[in-house]
PDB file of C-alpha atoms in Angstrom:
ATOM      1  CA  MET A   1      36.133  78.513  90.380  1.00  0.00           C
ATOM      2  CA  ALA A   2      38.529  76.474  88.289  1.00  0.00           C
ATOM      3  CA  ILE A   3      37.659  72.798  88.101  1.00  0.00           C
ATOM      4  CA  GLY A   4      40.295  70.198  87.357  1.00  0.00           C
ATOM      5  CA  LYS A   5      39.946  66.469  86.542  1.00  0.00           C
ATOM      6  CA  TYR A   6      40.770  64.359  89.602  1.00  0.00           C
ATOM      7  CA  SER A   7      43.220  61.447  89.233  1.00  0.00           C
ATOM      8  CA  LYS A   8      44.211  59.195  92.088  1.00  0.00           C
ATOM      9  CA  HIS A   9      47.523  58.594  90.341  1.00  0.00           C
ATOM     10  CA  GLY A  10      48.410  62.214  90.670  1.00  0.00           C
ATOM     11  CA  CYS A  11      49.185  64.826  88.116  1.00  0.00           C
ATOM     12  CA  PRO A  12      52.526  66.419  88.881  1.00  0.00           C
ATOM     13  CA  ASP A  13      52.153  69.163  86.295  1.00  0.00           C
ATOM     14  CA  PHE A  14      48.588  70.009  87.254  1.00  0.00           C
ATOM     15  CA  LYS A  15      47.637  73.634  87.152  1.00  0.00           C
ATOM     16  CA  PRO A  16      44.330  75.189  88.124  1.00  0.00           C
ATOM     17  CA  GLY A  17      41.995  75.563  85.104  1.00  0.00           C
ATOM     18  CA  SER A  18      43.607  72.694  83.163  1.00  0.00           C
ATOM     19  CA  LEU A  19      42.854  68.964  82.704  1.00  0.00           C
ATOM     20  CA  CYS A  20      45.170  66.305  83.936  1.00  0.00           C
ATOM     21  CA  THR A  21      46.553  64.475  80.896  1.00  0.00           C
ATOM     22  CA  GLU A  22      48.547  61.843  82.621  1.00  0.00           C
ATOM     23  CA  ILE A  23      48.269  58.463  80.772  1.00  0.00           C
ATOM     24  CA  ARG A  24      49.857  55.321  82.087  1.00  0.00           C
ATOM     25  CA  PRO A  25      51.409  52.755  79.654  1.00  0.00           C
ATOM     26  CA  GLY A  26      48.554  50.262  80.261  1.00  0.00           C
ATOM     27  CA  ASP A  27      45.941  52.935  79.626  1.00  0.00           C
ATOM     28  CA  MET A  28      47.635  53.876  76.350  1.00  0.00           C
ATOM     29  CA  THR A  29      47.434  50.287  75.073  1.00  0.00           C
ATOM     30  CA  THR A  30      43.755  50.062  75.965  1.00  0.00           C
ATOM     31  CA  THR A  31      42.986  53.413  74.333  1.00  0.00           C
ATOM     32  CA  PHE A  32      44.805  52.456  71.113  1.00  0.00           C
ATOM     33  CA  SER A  33      42.883  49.176  70.918  1.00  0.00           C
ATOM     34  CA  ASN A  34      39.571  50.988  71.331  1.00  0.00           C
ATOM     35  CA  ILE A  35      40.437  53.464  68.588  1.00  0.00           C
ATOM     36  CA  LEU A  36      41.508  50.681  66.219  1.00  0.00           C
ATOM     37  CA  SER A  37      38.306  48.705  66.869  1.00  0.00           C
ATOM     38  CA  ARG A  38      36.102  51.733  66.226  1.00  0.00           C
ATOM     39  CA  THR A  39      37.989  52.555  63.017  1.00  0.00           C
ATOM     40  CA  LEU A  40      37.535  49.023  61.655  1.00  0.00           C
ATOM     41  CA  LEU A  41      33.820  49.056  62.557  1.00  0.00           C
ATOM     42  CA  ALA A  42      33.303  52.395  60.812  1.00  0.00           C
ATOM     43  CA  SER A  43      35.068  51.077  57.685  1.00  0.00           C
ATOM     44  CA  LEU A  44      32.805  47.999  57.574  1.00  0.00           C
ATOM     45  CA  LEU A  45      29.676  50.131  57.937  1.00  0.00           C
ATOM     46  CA  LEU A  46      30.756  52.452  55.109  1.00  0.00           C
ATOM     47  CA  ALA A  47      31.507  49.494  52.823  1.00  0.00           C
ATOM     48  CA  SER A  48      28.089  47.961  53.548  1.00  0.00           C
ATOM     49  CA  ALA A  49      26.281  51.234  52.822  1.00  0.00           C
ATOM     50  CA  ALA A  50      28.151  51.598  49.516  1.00  0.00           C
ATOM     51  CA  ALA A  51      27.206  48.067  48.449  1.00  0.00           C
ATOM     52  CA  HIS A  52      23.518  48.688  49.193  1.00  0.00           C
ATOM     53  CA  SER A  53      23.535  51.974  47.309  1.00  0.00           C
ATOM     54  CA  GLN A  54      24.752  50.126  44.172  1.00  0.00           C
ATOM     55  CA  ALA A  55      22.272  47.246  44.507  1.00  0.00           C
ATOM     56  CA  LEU A  56      19.056  49.281  44.975  1.00  0.00           C
ATOM     57  CA  PRO A  57      17.552  51.071  41.914  1.00  0.00           C
ATOM     58  CA  VAL A  58      16.786  54.763  42.101  1.00  0.00           C
ATOM     59  CA  VAL A  59      13.281  55.801  40.981  1.00  0.00           C
ATOM     60  CA  ASP A  60      12.857  59.413  39.898  1.00  0.00           C
ATOM     61  CA  LEU A  61       9.305  60.496  40.646  1.00  0.00           C
ATOM     62  CA  PRO A  62       7.819  63.199  38.413  1.00  0.00           C
ATOM     63  CA  THR A  63       8.071  66.764  39.620  1.00  0.00           C
ATOM     64  CA  PRO A  64       5.022  69.075  39.510  1.00  0.00           C
ATOM     65  CA  GLY A  65       4.908  71.525  36.637  1.00  0.00           C
ATOM     66  CA  ASN A  66       3.511  75.022  36.542  1.00  0.00           C
ATOM     67  CA  ASN A  67      -0.049  73.758  36.163  1.00  0.00           C
ATOM     68  CA  GLY A  68       0.175  71.193  38.899  1.00  0.00           C
ATOM     69  CA  GLU A  69       0.641  68.317  36.446  1.00  0.00           C
ATOM     70  CA  PRO A  70       3.850  66.298  36.175  1.00  0.00           C
ATOM     71  CA  SER A  71       6.242  68.069  33.810  1.00  0.00           C
ATOM     72  CA  GLY A  72       8.310  65.608  31.822  1.00  0.00           C
ATOM     73  CA  GLY A  73       7.642  62.921  34.412  1.00  0.00           C
ATOM     74  CA  SER A  74       4.964  60.854  32.722  1.00  0.00           C
ATOM     75  CA  ASP A  75       7.460  58.399  31.209  1.00  0.00           C
ATOM     76  CA  THR A  76       9.132  57.862  34.558  1.00  0.00           C
ATOM     77  CA  LEU A  77       5.805  57.313  36.267  1.00  0.00           C
ATOM     78  CA  ALA A  78       4.730  54.943  33.501  1.00  0.00           C
ATOM     79  CA  ARG A  79       7.886  52.884  33.960  1.00  0.00           C
ATOM     80  CA  PHE A  80       7.325  52.856  37.698  1.00  0.00           C
ATOM     81  CA  LEU A  81       3.743  51.651  37.270  1.00  0.00           C
ATOM     82  CA  GLU A  82       4.835  49.120  34.652  1.00  0.00           C
ATOM     83  CA  ALA A  83       7.014  47.461  37.278  1.00  0.00           C
ATOM     84  CA  LEU A  84       3.947  47.096  39.503  1.00  0.00           C
ATOM     85  CA  LYS A  85       1.776  45.374  36.870  1.00  0.00           C
ATOM     86  CA  PRO A  86       0.586  41.892  37.819  1.00  0.00           C
ATOM     87  CA  GLY A  87       1.140  38.943  35.539  1.00  0.00           C
ATOM     88  CA  VAL A  88      -1.392  38.141  32.832  1.00  0.00           C
ATOM     89  CA  ASP A  89      -3.840  35.483  33.967  1.00  0.00           C
ATOM     90  CA  THR A  90      -5.500  33.855  30.960  1.00  0.00           C
ATOM     91  CA  SER A  91      -8.243  32.488  33.208  1.00  0.00           C
ATOM     92  CA  LEU A  92      -9.634  35.994  33.737  1.00  0.00           C
ATOM     93  CA  PRO A  93     -12.749  36.940  31.729  1.00  0.00           C
ATOM     94  CA  PRO A  94     -12.170  39.233  28.721  1.00  0.00           C
ATOM     95  CA  SER A  95     -12.371  42.972  29.310  1.00  0.00           C
ATOM     96  CA  ALA A  96     -15.112  45.183  27.868  1.00  0.00           C
ATOM     97  CA  SER A  97     -12.827  46.401  25.081  1.00  0.00           C
ATOM     98  CA  GLU A  98     -11.824  42.846  24.154  1.00  0.00           C
ATOM     99  CA  THR A  99     -15.459  41.753  24.032  1.00  0.00           C
ATOM    100  CA  ALA A 100     -16.383  44.778  21.922  1.00  0.00           C
ATOM    101  CA  ALA A 101     -13.582  44.011  19.456  1.00  0.00           C
ATOM    102  CA  GLU A 102     -14.791  40.417  19.177  1.00  0.00           C
ATOM    103  CA  ILE A 103     -18.403  41.473  18.565  1.00  0.00           C
ATOM    104  CA  ALA A 104     -17.386  44.091  15.997  1.00  0.00           C
ATOM    105  CA  HIS A 105     -15.378  41.455  14.127  1.00  0.00           C
ATOM    106  CA  LEU A 106     -18.398  39.143  14.086  1.00  0.00           C
ATOM    107  CA  LEU A 107     -20.616  41.906  12.692  1.00  0.00           C
ATOM    108  CA  ASP A 108     -18.067  42.903  10.056  1.00  0.00           C
ATOM    109  CA  SER A 109     -17.822  39.239   9.031  1.00  0.00           C
ATOM    110  CA  GLY A 110     -21.591  38.919   8.667  1.00  0.00           C
ATOM    111  CA  ASN A 111     -22.029  36.663  11.706  1.00  0.00           C
ATOM    112  CA  THR A 112     -24.947  38.664  13.025  1.00  0.00           C
ATOM    113  CA  SER A 113     -26.622  35.916  15.053  1.00  0.00           C
ATOM    114  CA  GLU A 114     -23.398  35.003  16.862  1.00  0.00           C
ATOM    115  CA  ALA A 115     -22.700  38.661  17.524  1.00  0.00           C
ATOM    116  CA  MET A 116     -26.184  39.055  18.991  1.00  0.00           C
ATOM    117  CA  GLU A 117     -25.573  36.086  21.307  1.00  0.00           C
ATOM    118  CA  ARG A 118     -22.341  37.648  22.599  1.00  0.00           C
ATOM    119  CA  ILE A 119     -24.077  40.985  23.127  1.00  0.00           C
ATOM    120  CA  GLU A 120     -26.935  39.429  25.083  1.00  0.00           C
ATOM    121  CA  GLN A 121     -24.451  37.447  27.166  1.00  0.00           C
ATOM    122  CA  ARG A 122     -22.501  40.616  27.968  1.00  0.00           C
ATOM    123  CA  LEU A 123     -25.672  42.518  28.839  1.00  0.00           C
ATOM    124  CA  ALA A 124     -26.692  39.722  31.235  1.00  0.00           C
ATOM    125  CA  GLU A 125     -23.268  39.834  32.899  1.00  0.00           C
ATOM    126  CA  GLU A 126     -23.521  43.593  33.413  1.00  0.00           C
ATOM    127  CA  SER A 127     -27.029  43.250  34.805  1.00  0.00           C
ATOM    128  CA  ALA A 128     -25.858  40.590  37.281  1.00  0.00           C
ATOM    129  CA  ARG A 129     -23.118  42.930  38.515  1.00  0.00           C
ATOM    130  CA  ASN A 130     -25.667  45.715  39.085  1.00  0.00           C
ATOM    131  CA  ASP A 131     -23.304  48.062  37.288  1.00  0.00           C
ATOM    132  CA  PRO A 132     -24.953  51.524  37.140  1.00  0.00           C
ATOM    133  CA  GLY A 133     -22.687  52.616  34.286  1.00  0.00           C
ATOM    134  CA  VAL A 134     -23.459  52.365  30.580  1.00  0.00           C
ATOM    135  CA  ASP A 135     -21.202  50.523  28.142  1.00  0.00           C
ATOM    136  CA  VAL A 136     -21.587  52.922  25.221  1.00  0.00           C
ATOM    137  CA  GLN A 137     -19.592  50.752  22.846  1.00  0.00           C
ATOM    138  CA  LEU A 138     -21.756  47.718  23.602  1.00  0.00           C
ATOM    139  CA  GLN A 139     -24.890  49.820  23.137  1.00  0.00           C
ATOM    140  CA  PHE A 140     -23.692  50.936  19.707  1.00  0.00           C
ATOM    141  CA  LEU A 141     -22.820  47.372  18.681  1.00  0.00           C
ATOM    142  CA  TYR A 142     -26.255  46.229  19.833  1.00  0.00           C
ATOM    143  CA  ALA A 143     -27.868  48.795  17.539  1.00  0.00           C
ATOM    144  CA  ARG A 144     -25.631  47.628  14.682  1.00  0.00           C
ATOM    145  CA  ALA A 145     -26.670  44.016  15.279  1.00  0.00           C
ATOM    146  CA  LEU A 146     -30.349  44.979  15.307  1.00  0.00           C
ATOM    147  CA  GLN A 147     -29.856  46.984  12.128  1.00  0.00           C
ATOM    148  CA  ALA A 148     -28.091  44.064  10.411  1.00  0.00           C
ATOM    149  CA  SER A 149     -30.827  41.642  11.443  1.00  0.00           C
ATOM    150  CA  GLY A 150     -33.563  43.838   9.993  1.00  0.00           C
ATOM    151  CA  GLN A 151     -34.931  45.148  13.298  1.00  0.00           C
ATOM    152  CA  THR A 152     -34.834  48.687  11.986  1.00  0.00           C
ATOM    153  CA  GLU A 153     -37.153  50.394  14.446  1.00  0.00           C
ATOM    154  CA  GLN A 154     -35.344  48.993  17.506  1.00  0.00           C
ATOM    155  CA  ALA A 155     -31.979  49.987  16.049  1.00  0.00           C
ATOM    156  CA  MET A 156     -33.235  53.471  15.258  1.00  0.00           C
ATOM    157  CA  ASN A 157     -34.490  53.922  18.816  1.00  0.00           C
ATOM    158  CA  ILE A 158     -31.047  53.073  20.224  1.00  0.00           C
ATOM    159  CA  TYR A 159     -29.306  55.422  17.779  1.00  0.00           C
ATOM    160  CA  ARG A 160     -31.693  58.229  18.694  1.00  0.00           C
ATOM    161  CA  GLU A 161     -31.054  57.626  22.377  1.00  0.00           C
ATOM    162  CA  MET A 162     -27.311  57.678  21.796  1.00  0.00           C
ATOM    163  CA  THR A 163     -27.403  60.898  19.773  1.00  0.00           C
ATOM    164  CA  GLY A 164     -29.347  62.494  22.618  1.00  0.00           C
ATOM    165  CA  ASN A 165     -27.014  61.283  25.355  1.00  0.00           C
ATOM    166  CA  TYR A 166     -23.736  61.460  23.431  1.00  0.00           C
ATOM    167  CA  PRO A 167     -24.132  64.020  20.622  1.00  0.00           C
ATOM    168  CA  GLU A 168     -20.349  64.292  20.351  1.00  0.00           C
ATOM    169  CA  LEU A 169     -20.120  60.760  18.900  1.00  0.00           C
ATOM    170  CA  PRO A 170     -20.372  60.857  15.074  1.00  0.00           C
ATOM    171  CA  GLU A 171     -21.012  57.139  14.425  1.00  0.00           C
ATOM    172  CA  PRO A 172     -24.566  56.962  15.830  1.00  0.00           C
ATOM    173  CA  TRP A 173     -25.488  59.994  13.720  1.00  0.00           C
ATOM    174  CA  ASN A 174     -24.091  58.353  10.582  1.00  0.00           C
ATOM    175  CA  ASN A 175     -25.899  55.063  11.179  1.00  0.00           C
ATOM    176  CA  LEU A 176     -29.118  56.865  11.987  1.00  0.00           C
ATOM    177  CA  ALA A 177     -28.772  58.642   8.633  1.00  0.00           C
ATOM    178  CA  ALA A 178     -28.477  55.255   6.913  1.00  0.00           C
ATOM    179  CA  LEU A 179     -31.773  54.134   8.421  1.00  0.00           C
ATOM    180  CA  TYR A 180     -33.467  57.411   7.469  1.00  0.00           C
ATOM    181  CA  TRP A 181     -32.243  56.941   3.888  1.00  0.00           C
ATOM    182  CA  ARG A 182     -33.682  53.422   3.709  1.00  0.00           C
ATOM    183  CA  ALA A 183     -36.976  54.819   4.954  1.00  0.00           C
ATOM    184  CA  GLY A 184     -36.911  57.436   2.190  1.00  0.00           C
ATOM    185  CA  LYS A 185     -36.467  60.305   4.660  1.00  0.00           C
ATOM    186  CA  LEU A 186     -33.615  62.015   2.824  1.00  0.00           C
ATOM    187  CA  ASP A 187     -33.958  65.351   4.594  1.00  0.00           C
ATOM    188  CA  LEU A 188     -33.651  63.705   8.016  1.00  0.00           C
ATOM    189  CA  ALA A 189     -30.716  61.672   6.713  1.00  0.00           C
ATOM    190  CA  GLU A 190     -28.955  64.856   5.602  1.00  0.00           C
ATOM    191  CA  ASP A 191     -29.552  66.471   8.985  1.00  0.00           C
ATOM    192  CA  ALA A 192     -28.092  63.434  10.748  1.00  0.00           C
ATOM    193  CA  LEU A 193     -25.000  63.444   8.524  1.00  0.00           C
ATOM    194  CA  SER A 194     -24.518  67.154   9.164  1.00  0.00           C
ATOM    195  CA  MET A 195     -24.581  66.449  12.900  1.00  0.00           C
ATOM    196  CA  ALA A 196     -22.027  63.667  12.425  1.00  0.00           C
ATOM    197  CA  LEU A 197     -19.696  66.083  10.654  1.00  0.00           C
ATOM    198  CA  ASN A 198     -20.240  68.758  13.286  1.00  0.00           C
ATOM    199  CA  ALA A 199     -19.118  66.212  15.862  1.00  0.00           C
ATOM    200  CA  ASP A 200     -16.103  65.143  13.795  1.00  0.00           C
ATOM    201  CA  PRO A 201     -15.217  67.181  10.684  1.00  0.00           C
ATOM    202  CA  GLY A 202     -12.602  64.551   9.837  1.00  0.00           C
ATOM    203  CA  TYR A 203     -15.108  61.703   9.602  1.00  0.00           C
ATOM    204  CA  ALA A 204     -14.476  60.610   5.989  1.00  0.00           C
ATOM    205  CA  LEU A 205     -17.335  58.101   5.797  1.00  0.00           C
ATOM    206  CA  ALA A 206     -19.888  60.767   6.723  1.00  0.00           C
ATOM    207  CA  TRP A 207     -18.532  63.062   3.993  1.00  0.00           C
ATOM    208  CA  ALA A 208     -18.814  60.268   1.402  1.00  0.00           C
ATOM    209  CA  ASN A 209     -22.331  59.452   2.545  1.00  0.00           C
ATOM    210  CA  LEU A 210     -23.314  63.112   2.404  1.00  0.00           C
ATOM    211  CA  GLY A 211     -22.050  63.287  -1.190  1.00  0.00           C
ATOM    212  CA  ASP A 212     -24.049  60.210  -2.169  1.00  0.00           C
ATOM    213  CA  LEU A 213     -27.090  61.574  -0.399  1.00  0.00           C
ATOM    214  CA  ARG A 214     -26.948  64.835  -2.303  1.00  0.00           C
ATOM    215  CA  LEU A 215     -26.585  62.962  -5.585  1.00  0.00           C
ATOM    216  CA  ALA A 216     -29.715  61.023  -4.657  1.00  0.00           C
ATOM    217  CA  GLN A 217     -31.476  64.284  -3.842  1.00  0.00           C
ATOM    218  CA  SER A 218     -30.398  65.668  -7.220  1.00  0.00           C
ATOM    219  CA  ALA A 219     -31.748  62.612  -9.013  1.00  0.00           C
ATOM    220  CA  ARG A 220     -35.011  62.913  -7.131  1.00  0.00           C
ATOM    221  CA  ALA A 221     -35.323  66.593  -8.044  1.00  0.00           C
ATOM    222  CA  LEU A 222     -34.651  65.869 -11.732  1.00  0.00           C
ATOM    223  CA  GLU A 223     -37.209  63.076 -11.732  1.00  0.00           C
ATOM    224  CA  ARG A 224     -39.736  65.444 -10.229  1.00  0.00           C
ATOM    225  CA  ALA A 225     -39.023  67.976 -12.950  1.00  0.00           C
ATOM    226  CA  ARG A 226     -39.478  65.301 -15.631  1.00  0.00           C
ATOM    227  CA  ALA A 227     -42.736  64.217 -14.048  1.00  0.00           C
ATOM    228  CA  LEU A 228     -43.962  67.791 -14.300  1.00  0.00           C
ATOM    229  CA  GLY A 229     -43.408  67.742 -18.056  1.00  0.00           C
ATOM    230  CA  LEU A 230     -39.857  69.042 -18.506  1.00  0.00           C
ATOM    231  CA  ARG A 231     -38.171  67.204 -21.375  1.00  0.00           C
ATOM    232  CA  GLY A 232     -34.555  66.330 -22.098  1.00  0.00           C
ATOM    233  CA  LEU A 233     -33.713  65.180 -18.590  1.00  0.00           C
ATOM    234  CA  ASP A 234     -33.277  61.461 -19.182  1.00  0.00           C
ATOM    235  CA  GLY A 235     -29.526  61.620 -19.793  1.00  0.00           C
ATOM    236  CA  ARG A 236     -28.880  63.804 -16.781  1.00  0.00           C
ATOM    237  CA  ILE A 237     -30.954  61.593 -14.528  1.00  0.00           C
ATOM    238  CA  SER A 238     -29.118  58.488 -15.703  1.00  0.00           C
ATOM    239  CA  ALA A 239     -25.731  60.172 -15.171  1.00  0.00           C
ATOM    240  CA  VAL A 240     -26.582  61.235 -11.632  1.00  0.00           C
ATOM    241  CA  GLN A 241     -27.999  57.842 -10.750  1.00  0.00           C
ATOM    242  CA  SER A 242     -24.860  56.108 -12.028  1.00  0.00           C
ATOM    243  CA  LEU A 243     -22.711  58.202  -9.689  1.00  0.00           C
ATOM    244  CA  SER A 244     -24.751  57.824  -6.544  1.00  0.00           C
ATOM    245  CA  SER A 245     -24.588  54.954  -4.090  1.00  0.00           C
ATOM    246  CA  PRO A 246     -27.812  53.022  -3.461  1.00  0.00           C
ATOM    247  CA  GLU A 247     -27.775  54.012   0.214  1.00  0.00           C
ATOM    248  CA  VAL A 248     -25.732  55.556   3.023  1.00  0.00           C
ATOM    249  CA  GLN A 249     -23.031  53.241   4.320  1.00  0.00           C
ATOM    250  CA  PRO A 250     -23.203  52.486   8.078  1.00  0.00           C
TER     251      PRO A 250
END
């Protein structure tokens, strides 16, 4: 059945199946006003959206790479996180790395007692926080402070503990070698230096110490030969001793 739109004003050209399109003059004015109003409103909305799109920054988040890690997106993420950083509050206590740098400077400057005070203060703070973790850097500095203050056995115990727990760290091995050397245990010192170089083949100080250690071993062997009656070794012994360092450098 054909359905037509009913108009009480009549539709003289109405045919079944069509819509009556009769528009009176008053209706035309109203319709034109509505269209104009909607057009102006749409223009204002588009202008507002364009202004907002220029004012707001666009942040490109990193896209996953083949291995699930961001590929080429680390810089973008770093910039994004940089914008979220809080301001620096100088009233905050120093971080662990800042404290370690301060203590290391004190030890390097020969201020052993002051360094020990800072270490004990830091250890007390960690104990009060009930922190189950271990500050490896602070532990190493504590051993250095003990070593510098002449508490050799305590320092050696810490270095041994560190080499057992963190064998990949070359510094405890090197410092343990220094204490073995002072105790006259050259073979143990050589073993410790070898472990330091296994951990880090680029550790220059351990290489230098190993060279000095082997010179000391050479001098000791020559002295032993002279003690057994072999003559003509005085010059060689003096030459070797002049080249070698008195001890391994921590």
